[in-house]
JSON list of C-alpha atoms in Angstrom, two decimals:
[
{"chain": "A", "resi": 19, "resn": "UNK", "atom": "CA", "xyz": [-57.61, -10.82, 94.49]},
{"chain": "A", "resi": 20, "resn": "UNK", "atom": "CA", "xyz": [-58.16, -14.04, 96.42]},
{"chain": "A", "resi": 21, "resn": "UNK", "atom": "CA", "xyz": [-56.84, -12.44, 99.63]},
{"chain": "A", "resi": 22, "resn": "UNK", "atom": "CA", "xyz": [-58.57, -9.07, 99.21]},
{"chain": "A", "resi": 23, "resn": "UNK", "atom": "CA", "xyz": [-61.38, -9.43, 101.77]},
{"chain": "A", "resi": 24, "resn": "UNK", "atom": "CA", "xyz": [-61.27, -6.42, 104.10]},
{"chain": "A", "resi": 25, "resn": "UNK", "atom": "CA", "xyz": [-64.26, -4.77, 105.78]},
{"chain": "A", "resi": 26, "resn": "UNK", "atom": "CA", "xyz": [-62.26, -1.54, 106.22]},
{"chain": "A", "resi": 27, "resn": "UNK", "atom": "CA", "xyz": [-61.88, -0.99, 102.47]},
{"chain": "A", "resi": 28, "resn": "UNK", "atom": "CA", "xyz": [-65.03, 0.17, 100.68]},
{"chain": "A", "resi": 29, "resn": "UNK", "atom": "CA", "xyz": [-65.40, 0.45, 96.91]},
{"chain": "A", "resi": 30, "resn": "UNK", "atom": "CA", "xyz": [-67.89, 2.34, 94.76]},
{"chain": "A", "resi": 31, "resn": "UNK", "atom": "CA", "xyz": [-67.93, 2.15, 90.96]},
{"chain": "A", "resi": 32, "resn": "UNK", "atom": "CA", "xyz": [-69.48, 4.94, 88.90]},
{"chain": "A", "resi": 33, "resn": "UNK", "atom": "CA", "xyz": [-70.71, 3.49, 85.63]},
{"chain": "A", "resi": 34, "resn": "UNK", "atom": "CA", "xyz": [-70.12, 5.23, 82.31]},
{"chain": "A", "resi": 35, "resn": "UNK", "atom": "CA", "xyz": [-72.54, 8.09, 81.74]},
{"chain": "A", "resi": 36, "resn": "UNK", "atom": "CA", "xyz": [-72.12, 10.70, 78.99]},
{"chain": "A", "resi": 37, "resn": "UNK", "atom": "CA", "xyz": [-74.44, 13.69, 79.44]},
{"chain": "A", "resi": 38, "resn": "UNK", "atom": "CA", "xyz": [-74.98, 17.06, 77.73]},
{"chain": "A", "resi": 39, "resn": "UNK", "atom": "CA", "xyz": [-76.28, 18.54, 81.00]},
{"chain": "A", "resi": 40, "resn": "UNK", "atom": "CA", "xyz": [-75.12, 18.13, 84.64]},
{"chain": "A", "resi": 41, "resn": "UNK", "atom": "CA", "xyz": [-76.96, 15.22, 86.26]},
{"chain": "A", "resi": 42, "resn": "UNK", "atom": "CA", "xyz": [-77.86, 14.69, 89.91]},
{"chain": "A", "resi": 43, "resn": "UNK", "atom": "CA", "xyz": [-78.13, 10.90, 89.92]},
{"chain": "A", "resi": 44, "resn": "UNK", "atom": "CA", "xyz": [-75.01, 8.74, 89.80]},
{"chain": "A", "resi": 45, "resn": "UNK", "atom": "CA", "xyz": [-75.00, 5.83, 87.35]},
{"chain": "A", "resi": 46, "resn": "UNK", "atom": "CA", "xyz": [-74.39, 2.92, 89.72]},
{"chain": "A", "resi": 47, "resn": "UNK", "atom": "CA", "xyz": [-76.31, -0.26, 90.40]},
{"chain": "A", "resi": 48, "resn": "UNK", "atom": "CA", "xyz": [-74.14, -1.64, 93.20]},
{"chain": "A", "resi": 49, "resn": "UNK", "atom": "CA", "xyz": [-73.71, 1.05, 95.87]},
{"chain": "A", "resi": 50, "resn": "UNK", "atom": "CA", "xyz": [-70.84, 0.77, 98.34]},
{"chain": "A", "resi": 51, "resn": "UNK", "atom": "CA", "xyz": [-69.24, -2.65, 98.73]},
{"chain": "A", "resi": 52, "resn": "UNK", "atom": "CA", "xyz": [-66.62, -4.04, 101.06]},
{"chain": "A", "resi": 53, "resn": "UNK", "atom": "CA", "xyz": [-63.44, -5.29, 99.45]},
{"chain": "A", "resi": 54, "resn": "UNK", "atom": "CA", "xyz": [-63.67, -8.97, 98.56]},
{"chain": "A", "resi": 55, "resn": "UNK", "atom": "CA", "xyz": [-62.74, -11.01, 95.48]},
{"chain": "A", "resi": 56, "resn": "UNK", "atom": "CA", "xyz": [-66.03, -10.37, 93.65]},
{"chain": "A", "resi": 57, "resn": "UNK", "atom": "CA", "xyz": [-65.84, -6.57, 94.13]},
{"chain": "A", "resi": 58, "resn": "UNK", "atom": "CA", "xyz": [-62.08, -6.09, 93.75]},
{"chain": "A", "resi": 59, "resn": "UNK", "atom": "CA", "xyz": [-61.78, -7.98, 90.43]},
{"chain": "A", "resi": 60, "resn": "UNK", "atom": "CA", "xyz": [-63.71, -5.39, 88.32]},
{"chain": "A", "resi": 61, "resn": "UNK", "atom": "CA", "xyz": [-62.40, -2.40, 90.28]},
{"chain": "A", "resi": 62, "resn": "UNK", "atom": "CA", "xyz": [-59.46, -0.11, 89.49]},
{"chain": "A", "resi": 63, "resn": "UNK", "atom": "CA", "xyz": [-56.34, -2.01, 90.59]},
{"chain": "A", "resi": 64, "resn": "UNK", "atom": "CA", "xyz": [-54.40, 1.21, 91.22]},
{"chain": "A", "resi": 65, "resn": "UNK", "atom": "CA", "xyz": [-57.32, 2.53, 93.28]},
{"chain": "A", "resi": 66, "resn": "UNK", "atom": "CA", "xyz": [-57.56, -0.68, 95.30]},
{"chain": "A", "resi": 67, "resn": "UNK", "atom": "CA", "xyz": [-53.83, -0.77, 96.09]},
{"chain": "A", "resi": 68, "resn": "UNK", "atom": "CA", "xyz": [-54.02, 2.91, 97.06]},
{"chain": "A", "resi": 69, "resn": "UNK", "atom": "CA", "xyz": [-56.79, 2.13, 99.57]},
{"chain": "A", "resi": 70, "resn": "UNK", "atom": "CA", "xyz": [-55.02, -0.99, 100.84]},
{"chain": "A", "resi": 71, "resn": "UNK", "atom": "CA", "xyz": [-51.81, 0.93, 101.53]},
{"chain": "A", "resi": 72, "resn": "UNK", "atom": "CA", "xyz": [-53.56, 3.73, 103.43]},
{"chain": "A", "resi": 73, "resn": "UNK", "atom": "CA", "xyz": [-55.62, 1.26, 105.45]},
{"chain": "A", "resi": 74, "resn": "UNK", "atom": "CA", "xyz": [-52.51, -0.70, 106.43]},
{"chain": "A", "resi": 75, "resn": "UNK", "atom": "CA", "xyz": [-50.51, 2.43, 107.26]},
{"chain": "A", "resi": 76, "resn": "UNK", "atom": "CA", "xyz": [-53.09, 4.30, 109.34]},
{"chain": "A", "resi": 77, "resn": "UNK", "atom": "CA", "xyz": [-55.48, 1.51, 110.41]},
{"chain": "A", "resi": 78, "resn": "UNK", "atom": "CA", "xyz": [-58.54, 3.53, 109.39]},
{"chain": "A", "resi": 79, "resn": "UNK", "atom": "CA", "xyz": [-61.37, 2.69, 107.00]},
{"chain": "A", "resi": 80, "resn": "UNK", "atom": "CA", "xyz": [-60.77, 3.90, 103.44]},
{"chain": "A", "resi": 81, "resn": "UNK", "atom": "CA", "xyz": [-63.43, 4.40, 100.79]},
{"chain": "A", "resi": 82, "resn": "UNK", "atom": "CA", "xyz": [-62.55, 4.81, 97.11]},
{"chain": "A", "resi": 83, "resn": "UNK", "atom": "CA", "xyz": [-64.84, 5.92, 94.28]},
{"chain": "A", "resi": 84, "resn": "UNK", "atom": "CA", "xyz": [-63.90, 4.83, 90.77]},
{"chain": "A", "resi": 85, "resn": "UNK", "atom": "CA", "xyz": [-65.15, 7.26, 88.11]},
{"chain": "A", "resi": 86, "resn": "UNK", "atom": "CA", "xyz": [-63.05, 7.04, 84.96]},
{"chain": "A", "resi": 87, "resn": "UNK", "atom": "CA", "xyz": [-62.87, 6.28, 81.25]},
{"chain": "A", "resi": 88, "resn": "UNK", "atom": "CA", "xyz": [-59.74, 5.55, 79.26]},
{"chain": "A", "resi": 89, "resn": "UNK", "atom": "CA", "xyz": [-58.55, 7.47, 76.22]},
{"chain": "A", "resi": 90, "resn": "UNK", "atom": "CA", "xyz": [-60.42, 10.70, 76.94]},
{"chain": "A", "resi": 91, "resn": "UNK", "atom": "CA", "xyz": [-59.45, 14.37, 76.52]},
{"chain": "A", "resi": 92, "resn": "UNK", "atom": "CA", "xyz": [-59.22, 16.50, 79.65]},
{"chain": "A", "resi": 93, "resn": "UNK", "atom": "CA", "xyz": [-61.89, 18.89, 78.34]},
{"chain": "A", "resi": 94, "resn": "UNK", "atom": "CA", "xyz": [-64.64, 16.31, 78.82]},
{"chain": "A", "resi": 95, "resn": "UNK", "atom": "CA", "xyz": [-63.86, 16.16, 82.57]},
{"chain": "A", "resi": 96, "resn": "UNK", "atom": "CA", "xyz": [-63.90, 19.96, 83.05]},
{"chain": "A", "resi": 97, "resn": "UNK", "atom": "CA", "xyz": [-67.07, 21.60, 84.39]},
{"chain": "A", "resi": 98, "resn": "UNK", "atom": "CA", "xyz": [-68.72, 24.18, 82.17]},
{"chain": "A", "resi": 99, "resn": "UNK", "atom": "CA", "xyz": [-67.97, 26.84, 84.81]},
{"chain": "A", "resi": 100, "resn": "UNK", "atom": "CA", "xyz": [-64.28, 26.88, 83.78]},
{"chain": "A", "resi": 101, "resn": "UNK", "atom": "CA", "xyz": [-64.55, 26.14, 80.08]},
{"chain": "A", "resi": 102, "resn": "UNK", "atom": "CA", "xyz": [-64.47, 29.83, 79.15]},
{"chain": "A", "resi": 103, "resn": "UNK", "atom": "CA", "xyz": [-60.88, 29.91, 80.48]},
{"chain": "A", "resi": 104, "resn": "UNK", "atom": "CA", "xyz": [-59.79, 26.63, 78.87]},
{"chain": "A", "resi": 105, "resn": "UNK", "atom": "CA", "xyz": [-57.28, 26.37, 76.07]},
{"chain": "A", "resi": 106, "resn": "UNK", "atom": "CA", "xyz": [-58.85, 24.60, 73.10]},
{"chain": "A", "resi": 107, "resn": "UNK", "atom": "CA", "xyz": [-61.76, 22.20, 73.30]},
{"chain": "A", "resi": 108, "resn": "UNK", "atom": "CA", "xyz": [-62.50, 18.54, 72.70]},
{"chain": "A", "resi": 109, "resn": "UNK", "atom": "CA", "xyz": [-62.48, 17.42, 69.09]},
{"chain": "A", "resi": 110, "resn": "UNK", "atom": "CA", "xyz": [-64.13, 14.11, 69.97]},
{"chain": "A", "resi": 111, "resn": "UNK", "atom": "CA", "xyz": [-67.92, 14.21, 69.60]},
{"chain": "A", "resi": 112, "resn": "UNK", "atom": "CA", "xyz": [-68.48, 11.42, 72.12]},
{"chain": "A", "resi": 113, "resn": "UNK", "atom": "CA", "xyz": [-66.27, 13.12, 74.68]},
{"chain": "A", "resi": 114, "resn": "UNK", "atom": "CA", "xyz": [-67.31, 16.71, 74.00]},
{"chain": "A", "resi": 115, "resn": "UNK", "atom": "CA", "xyz": [-66.57, 19.45, 76.50]},
{"chain": "A", "resi": 116, "resn": "UNK", "atom": "CA", "xyz": [-67.87, 18.72, 80.04]},
{"chain": "A", "resi": 117, "resn": "UNK", "atom": "CA", "xyz": [-69.86, 15.62, 79.04]},
{"chain": "A", "resi": 118, "resn": "UNK", "atom": "CA", "xyz": [-68.16, 13.11, 81.34]},
{"chain": "A", "resi": 119, "resn": "UNK", "atom": "CA", "xyz": [-67.94, 15.67, 84.13]},
{"chain": "A", "resi": 120, "resn": "UNK", "atom": "CA", "xyz": [-71.71, 16.16, 83.81]},
{"chain": "A", "resi": 121, "resn": "UNK", "atom": "CA", "xyz": [-72.51, 12.46, 83.96]},
{"chain": "A", "resi": 122, "resn": "UNK", "atom": "CA", "xyz": [-69.78, 11.02, 86.19]},
{"chain": "A", "resi": 123, "resn": "UNK", "atom": "CA", "xyz": [-68.41, 13.75, 88.50]},
{"chain": "A", "resi": 124, "resn": "UNK", "atom": "CA", "xyz": [-71.20, 16.28, 89.03]},
{"chain": "A", "resi": 125, "resn": "UNK", "atom": "CA", "xyz": [-73.46, 13.66, 90.70]},
{"chain": "A", "resi": 126, "resn": "UNK", "atom": "CA", "xyz": [-70.71, 13.06, 93.30]},
{"chain": "A", "resi": 127, "resn": "UNK", "atom": "CA", "xyz": [-70.31, 16.70, 94.33]},
{"chain": "A", "resi": 128, "resn": "UNK", "atom": "CA", "xyz": [-72.03, 16.26, 97.72]},
{"chain": "A", "resi": 129, "resn": "UNK", "atom": "CA", "xyz": [-69.64, 13.49, 98.76]},
{"chain": "A", "resi": 130, "resn": "UNK", "atom": "CA", "xyz": [-67.13, 14.63, 101.38]},
{"chain": "A", "resi": 131, "resn": "UNK", "atom": "CA", "xyz": [-64.07, 13.65, 99.39]},
{"chain": "A", "resi": 132, "resn": "UNK", "atom": "CA", "xyz": [-60.64, 14.00, 100.97]},
{"chain": "A", "resi": 133, "resn": "UNK", "atom": "CA", "xyz": [-58.99, 14.06, 97.58]},
{"chain": "A", "resi": 134, "resn": "UNK", "atom": "CA", "xyz": [-58.76, 12.95, 93.98]},
{"chain": "A", "resi": 135, "resn": "UNK", "atom": "CA", "xyz": [-56.44, 10.46, 92.30]},
{"chain": "A", "resi": 136, "resn": "UNK", "atom": "CA", "xyz": [-56.12, 11.94, 88.81]},
{"chain": "A", "resi": 137, "resn": "UNK", "atom": "CA", "xyz": [-55.14, 9.39, 86.16]},
{"chain": "A", "resi": 138, "resn": "UNK", "atom": "CA", "xyz": [-57.21, 10.69, 83.22]},
{"chain": "A", "resi": 139, "resn": "UNK", "atom": "CA", "xyz": [-57.57, 13.04, 80.34]},
{"chain": "A", "resi": 140, "resn": "UNK", "atom": "CA", "xyz": [-54.30, 12.55, 78.47]},
{"chain": "A", "resi": 141, "resn": "UNK", "atom": "CA", "xyz": [-56.09, 12.12, 75.14]},
{"chain": "A", "resi": 142, "resn": "UNK", "atom": "CA", "xyz": [-54.97, 15.66, 74.25]},
{"chain": "A", "resi": 143, "resn": "UNK", "atom": "CA", "xyz": [-51.87, 16.90, 76.04]},
{"chain": "A", "resi": 144, "resn": "UNK", "atom": "CA", "xyz": [-51.72, 20.35, 74.41]},
{"chain": "A", "resi": 145, "resn": "UNK", "atom": "CA", "xyz": [-51.87, 23.02, 77.16]},
{"chain": "A", "resi": 146, "resn": "UNK", "atom": "CA", "xyz": [-52.62, 20.18, 79.57]},
{"chain": "A", "resi": 147, "resn": "UNK", "atom": "CA", "xyz": [-51.07, 22.09, 82.49]},
{"chain": "A", "resi": 148, "resn": "UNK", "atom": "CA", "xyz": [-53.40, 25.06, 82.06]},
{"chain": "A", "resi": 149, "resn": "UNK", "atom": "CA", "xyz": [-56.50, 22.93, 81.59]},
{"chain": "A", "resi": 150, "resn": "UNK", "atom": "CA", "xyz": [-55.65, 20.61, 84.50]},
{"chain": "A", "resi": 151, "resn": "UNK", "atom": "CA", "xyz": [-55.27, 23.64, 86.76]},
{"chain": "A", "resi": 152, "resn": "UNK", "atom": "CA", "xyz": [-58.71, 24.83, 85.69]},
{"chain": "A", "resi": 153, "resn": "UNK", "atom": "CA", "xyz": [-60.16, 21.36, 86.24]},
{"chain": "A", "resi": 154, "resn": "UNK", "atom": "CA", "xyz": [-58.88, 21.34, 89.83]},
{"chain": "A", "resi": 155, "resn": "UNK", "atom": "CA", "xyz": [-60.37, 24.80, 90.38]},
{"chain": "A", "resi": 156, "resn": "UNK", "atom": "CA", "xyz": [-63.74, 23.73, 88.95]},
{"chain": "A", "resi": 157, "resn": "UNK", "atom": "CA", "xyz": [-63.98, 20.48, 90.89]},
{"chain": "A", "resi": 158, "resn": "UNK", "atom": "CA", "xyz": [-63.10, 22.17, 94.18]},
{"chain": "A", "resi": 159, "resn": "UNK", "atom": "CA", "xyz": [-65.83, 24.74, 93.64]},
{"chain": "A", "resi": 160, "resn": "UNK", "atom": "CA", "xyz": [-68.34, 22.02, 92.79]},
{"chain": "A", "resi": 161, "resn": "UNK", "atom": "CA", "xyz": [-67.44, 19.96, 95.87]},
{"chain": "A", "resi": 162, "resn": "UNK", "atom": "CA", "xyz": [-67.29, 23.04, 98.09]},
{"chain": "A", "resi": 163, "resn": "UNK", "atom": "CA", "xyz": [-63.73, 22.26, 99.25]},
{"chain": "A", "resi": 164, "resn": "UNK", "atom": "CA", "xyz": [-61.05, 24.80, 98.37]},
{"chain": "A", "resi": 165, "resn": "UNK", "atom": "CA", "xyz": [-58.31, 22.50, 99.70]},
{"chain": "A", "resi": 166, "resn": "UNK", "atom": "CA", "xyz": [-59.46, 19.24, 98.12]},
{"chain": "A", "resi": 167, "resn": "UNK", "atom": "CA", "xyz": [-56.26, 17.32, 97.39]},
{"chain": "A", "resi": 168, "resn": "UNK", "atom": "CA", "xyz": [-55.23, 16.14, 93.92]},
{"chain": "A", "resi": 169, "resn": "UNK", "atom": "CA", "xyz": [-52.62, 13.43, 93.45]},
{"chain": "A", "resi": 170, "resn": "UNK", "atom": "CA", "xyz": [-51.57, 13.20, 89.81]},
{"chain": "A", "resi": 171, "resn": "UNK", "atom": "CA", "xyz": [-50.60, 9.73, 88.61]},
{"chain": "A", "resi": 172, "resn": "UNK", "atom": "CA", "xyz": [-48.14, 10.63, 85.88]},
{"chain": "A", "resi": 173, "resn": "UNK", "atom": "CA", "xyz": [-47.99, 8.54, 82.75]},
{"chain": "A", "resi": 174, "resn": "UNK", "atom": "CA", "xyz": [-45.94, 5.34, 82.56]},
{"chain": "A", "resi": 175, "resn": "UNK", "atom": "CA", "xyz": [-43.53, 4.49, 79.74]},
{"chain": "A", "resi": 176, "resn": "UNK", "atom": "CA", "xyz": [-45.04, 4.15, 76.27]},
{"chain": "A", "resi": 177, "resn": "UNK", "atom": "CA", "xyz": [-43.77, 3.90, 72.67]},
{"chain": "A", "resi": 178, "resn": "UNK", "atom": "CA", "xyz": [-45.10, 7.40, 71.87]},
{"chain": "A", "resi": 179, "resn": "UNK", "atom": "CA", "xyz": [-42.20, 8.77, 73.88]},
{"chain": "A", "resi": 180, "resn": "UNK", "atom": "CA", "xyz": [-42.23, 12.43, 72.78]},
{"chain": "A", "resi": 181, "resn": "UNK", "atom": "CA", "xyz": [-45.93, 12.99, 73.43]},
{"chain": "A", "resi": 182, "resn": "UNK", "atom": "CA", "xyz": [-45.84, 11.15, 76.75]},
{"chain": "A", "resi": 183, "resn": "UNK", "atom": "CA", "xyz": [-42.77, 13.10, 77.86]},
{"chain": "A", "resi": 184, "resn": "UNK", "atom": "CA", "xyz": [-44.53, 16.38, 77.08]},
{"chain": "A", "resi": 185, "resn": "UNK", "atom": "CA", "xyz": [-47.65, 15.31, 78.96]},
{"chain": "A", "resi": 186, "resn": "UNK", "atom": "CA", "xyz": [-45.66, 14.17, 82.03]},
{"chain": "A", "resi": 187, "resn": "UNK", "atom": "CA", "xyz": [-43.88, 17.52, 82.17]},
{"chain": "A", "resi": 188, "resn": "UNK", "atom": "CA", "xyz": [-47.20, 19.36, 82.06]},
{"chain": "A", "resi": 189, "resn": "UNK", "atom": "CA", "xyz": [-48.74, 17.07, 84.69]},
{"chain": "A", "resi": 190, "resn": "UNK", "atom": "CA", "xyz": [-45.75, 17.85, 86.91]},
{"chain": "A", "resi": 191, "resn": "UNK", "atom": "CA", "xyz": [-45.91, 21.60, 86.23]},
{"chain": "A", "resi": 192, "resn": "UNK", "atom": "CA", "xyz": [-49.60, 21.87, 87.09]},
{"chain": "A", "resi": 193, "resn": "UNK", "atom": "CA", "xyz": [-49.11, 19.81, 90.27]},
{"chain": "A", "resi": 194, "resn": "UNK", "atom": "CA", "xyz": [-46.18, 21.93, 91.45]},
{"chain": "A", "resi": 195, "resn": "UNK", "atom": "CA", "xyz": [-48.07, 25.19, 90.91]},
{"chain": "A", "resi": 196, "resn": "UNK", "atom": "CA", "xyz": [-50.99, 24.09, 93.08]},
{"chain": "A", "resi": 197, "resn": "UNK", "atom": "CA", "xyz": [-50.59, 24.18, 96.89]},
{"chain": "A", "resi": 198, "resn": "UNK", "atom": "CA", "xyz": [-52.97, 21.22, 97.29]},
{"chain": "A", "resi": 199, "resn": "UNK", "atom": "CA", "xyz": [-51.61, 18.94, 94.58]},
{"chain": "A", "resi": 200, "resn": "UNK", "atom": "CA", "xyz": [-48.74, 16.53, 94.11]},
{"chain": "A", "resi": 201, "resn": "UNK", "atom": "CA", "xyz": [-47.68, 13.86, 91.63]},
{"chain": "A", "resi": 202, "resn": "UNK", "atom": "CA", "xyz": [-46.22, 10.36, 91.55]},
{"chain": "A", "resi": 203, "resn": "UNK", "atom": "CA", "xyz": [-43.69, 9.06, 89.03]},
{"chain": "A", "resi": 204, "resn": "UNK", "atom": "CA", "xyz": [-44.49, 5.81, 87.22]},
{"chain": "A", "resi": 205, "resn": "UNK", "atom": "CA", "xyz": [-42.32, 5.79, 84.10]},
{"chain": "A", "resi": 206, "resn": "UNK", "atom": "CA", "xyz": [-40.58, 2.58, 85.18]},
{"chain": "A", "resi": 207, "resn": "UNK", "atom": "CA", "xyz": [-43.94, 0.78, 85.50]},
{"chain": "A", "resi": 208, "resn": "UNK", "atom": "CA", "xyz": [-44.80, 1.00, 81.81]},
{"chain": "A", "resi": 209, "resn": "UNK", "atom": "CA", "xyz": [-44.43, -1.66, 79.18]},
{"chain": "A", "resi": 210, "resn": "UNK", "atom": "CA", "xyz": [-42.95, -1.63, 75.72]},
{"chain": "A", "resi": 211, "resn": "UNK", "atom": "CA", "xyz": [-44.64, -3.60, 72.92]},
{"chain": "A", "resi": 212, "resn": "UNK", "atom": "CA", "xyz": [-42.07, -6.41, 73.26]},
{"chain": "A", "resi": 213, "resn": "UNK", "atom": "CA", "xyz": [-43.20, -6.88, 76.89]},
{"chain": "A", "resi": 214, "resn": "UNK", "atom": "CA", "xyz": [-46.90, -7.32, 76.12]},
{"chain": "A", "resi": 215, "resn": "UNK", "atom": "CA", "xyz": [-48.22, -10.77, 76.91]},
{"chain": "A", "resi": 216, "resn": "UNK", "atom": "CA", "xyz": [-49.15, -12.96, 73.98]},
{"chain": "A", "resi": 217, "resn": "UNK", "atom": "CA", "xyz": [-52.86, -12.69, 73.25]},
{"chain": "A", "resi": 218, "resn": "UNK", "atom": "CA", "xyz": [-53.35, -9.37, 75.06]},
{"chain": "A", "resi": 219, "resn": "UNK", "atom": "CA", "xyz": [-55.61, -7.70, 72.49]},
{"chain": "A", "resi": 220, "resn": "UNK", "atom": "CA", "xyz": [-56.86, -5.04, 74.93]},
{"chain": "A", "resi": 221, "resn": "UNK", "atom": "CA", "xyz": [-53.38, -3.66, 75.59]},
{"chain": "A", "resi": 222, "resn": "UNK", "atom": "CA", "xyz": [-51.36, -4.37, 72.41]},
{"chain": "A", "resi": 223, "resn": "UNK", "atom": "CA", "xyz": [-48.97, -1.42, 72.80]},
{"chain": "A", "resi": 224, "resn": "UNK", "atom": "CA", "xyz": [-48.52, -1.79, 76.54]},
{"chain": "A", "resi": 225, "resn": "UNK", "atom": "CA", "xyz": [-50.25, 1.45, 77.53]},
{"chain": "A", "resi": 226, "resn": "UNK", "atom": "CA", "xyz": [-51.45, -0.11, 80.81]},
{"chain": "A", "resi": 227, "resn": "UNK", "atom": "CA", "xyz": [-48.76, -1.43, 83.18]},
{"chain": "A", "resi": 228, "resn": "UNK", "atom": "CA", "xyz": [-49.40, -4.99, 84.34]},
{"chain": "A", "resi": 229, "resn": "UNK", "atom": "CA", "xyz": [-48.07, -4.26, 87.82]},
{"chain": "A", "resi": 230, "resn": "UNK", "atom": "CA", "xyz": [-50.53, -1.81, 89.39]},
{"chain": "A", "resi": 231, "resn": "UNK", "atom": "CA", "xyz": [-49.29, -2.29, 92.96]},
{"chain": "A", "resi": 232, "resn": "UNK", "atom": "CA", "xyz": [-46.47, 0.30, 92.81]},
{"chain": "A", "resi": 233, "resn": "UNK", "atom": "CA", "xyz": [-48.77, 2.73, 90.98]},
{"chain": "A", "resi": 234, "resn": "UNK", "atom": "CA", "xyz": [-51.32, 2.62, 93.81]},
{"chain": "A", "resi": 235, "resn": "UNK", "atom": "CA", "xyz": [-48.72, 2.60, 96.59]},
{"chain": "A", "resi": 236, "resn": "UNK", "atom": "CA", "xyz": [-46.82, 5.58, 95.19]},
{"chain": "A", "resi": 237, "resn": "UNK", "atom": "CA", "xyz": [-50.05, 7.55, 94.99]},
{"chain": "A", "resi": 238, "resn": "UNK", "atom": "CA", "xyz": [-50.71, 6.68, 98.65]}
]
């Protein structure tokens, strides 16, 4: 973080916004910021390392938008336009169908995005491959880019091995079926409970890898 200052890396954080209807205004009080210790510290580490790697490799400015929320079902990120084809629906009232898409993705639809780093929606992995394919279809239509790229950041290691294995396989399957999608493997980056640092109450089971650098670089 202390050595993160770089005018060629720009960061934009979308703040949490849950909405029953699609919204036009993005929930953000900061706007675009250059990378520096004060802006990198609260930003997605995987997203920052992704941008840093691309900037170093191609010597071009890289802008990254962070719009995410942990522990959510994929249905809440799917636009209403594809929900009639979805398998199942969200059982979580706070994260009901399309609510986070409405508040956190729909307002971004006029941004000329080269692609999406998808590291979300594993709260319900049943038929994840079908629903993720529909999500990609819906987002591309909303952004007006049929070839908008999706890079799937597959799940790291976790004690719930069977469920995480099933979800990884479905993430992979959906990515392989789509001509404008790929995936990165991160199973070796995960923690087990015995590896969790003492006093880490936010991550007691090790669901979030401590080392985000390989996660971001592999996505790049």
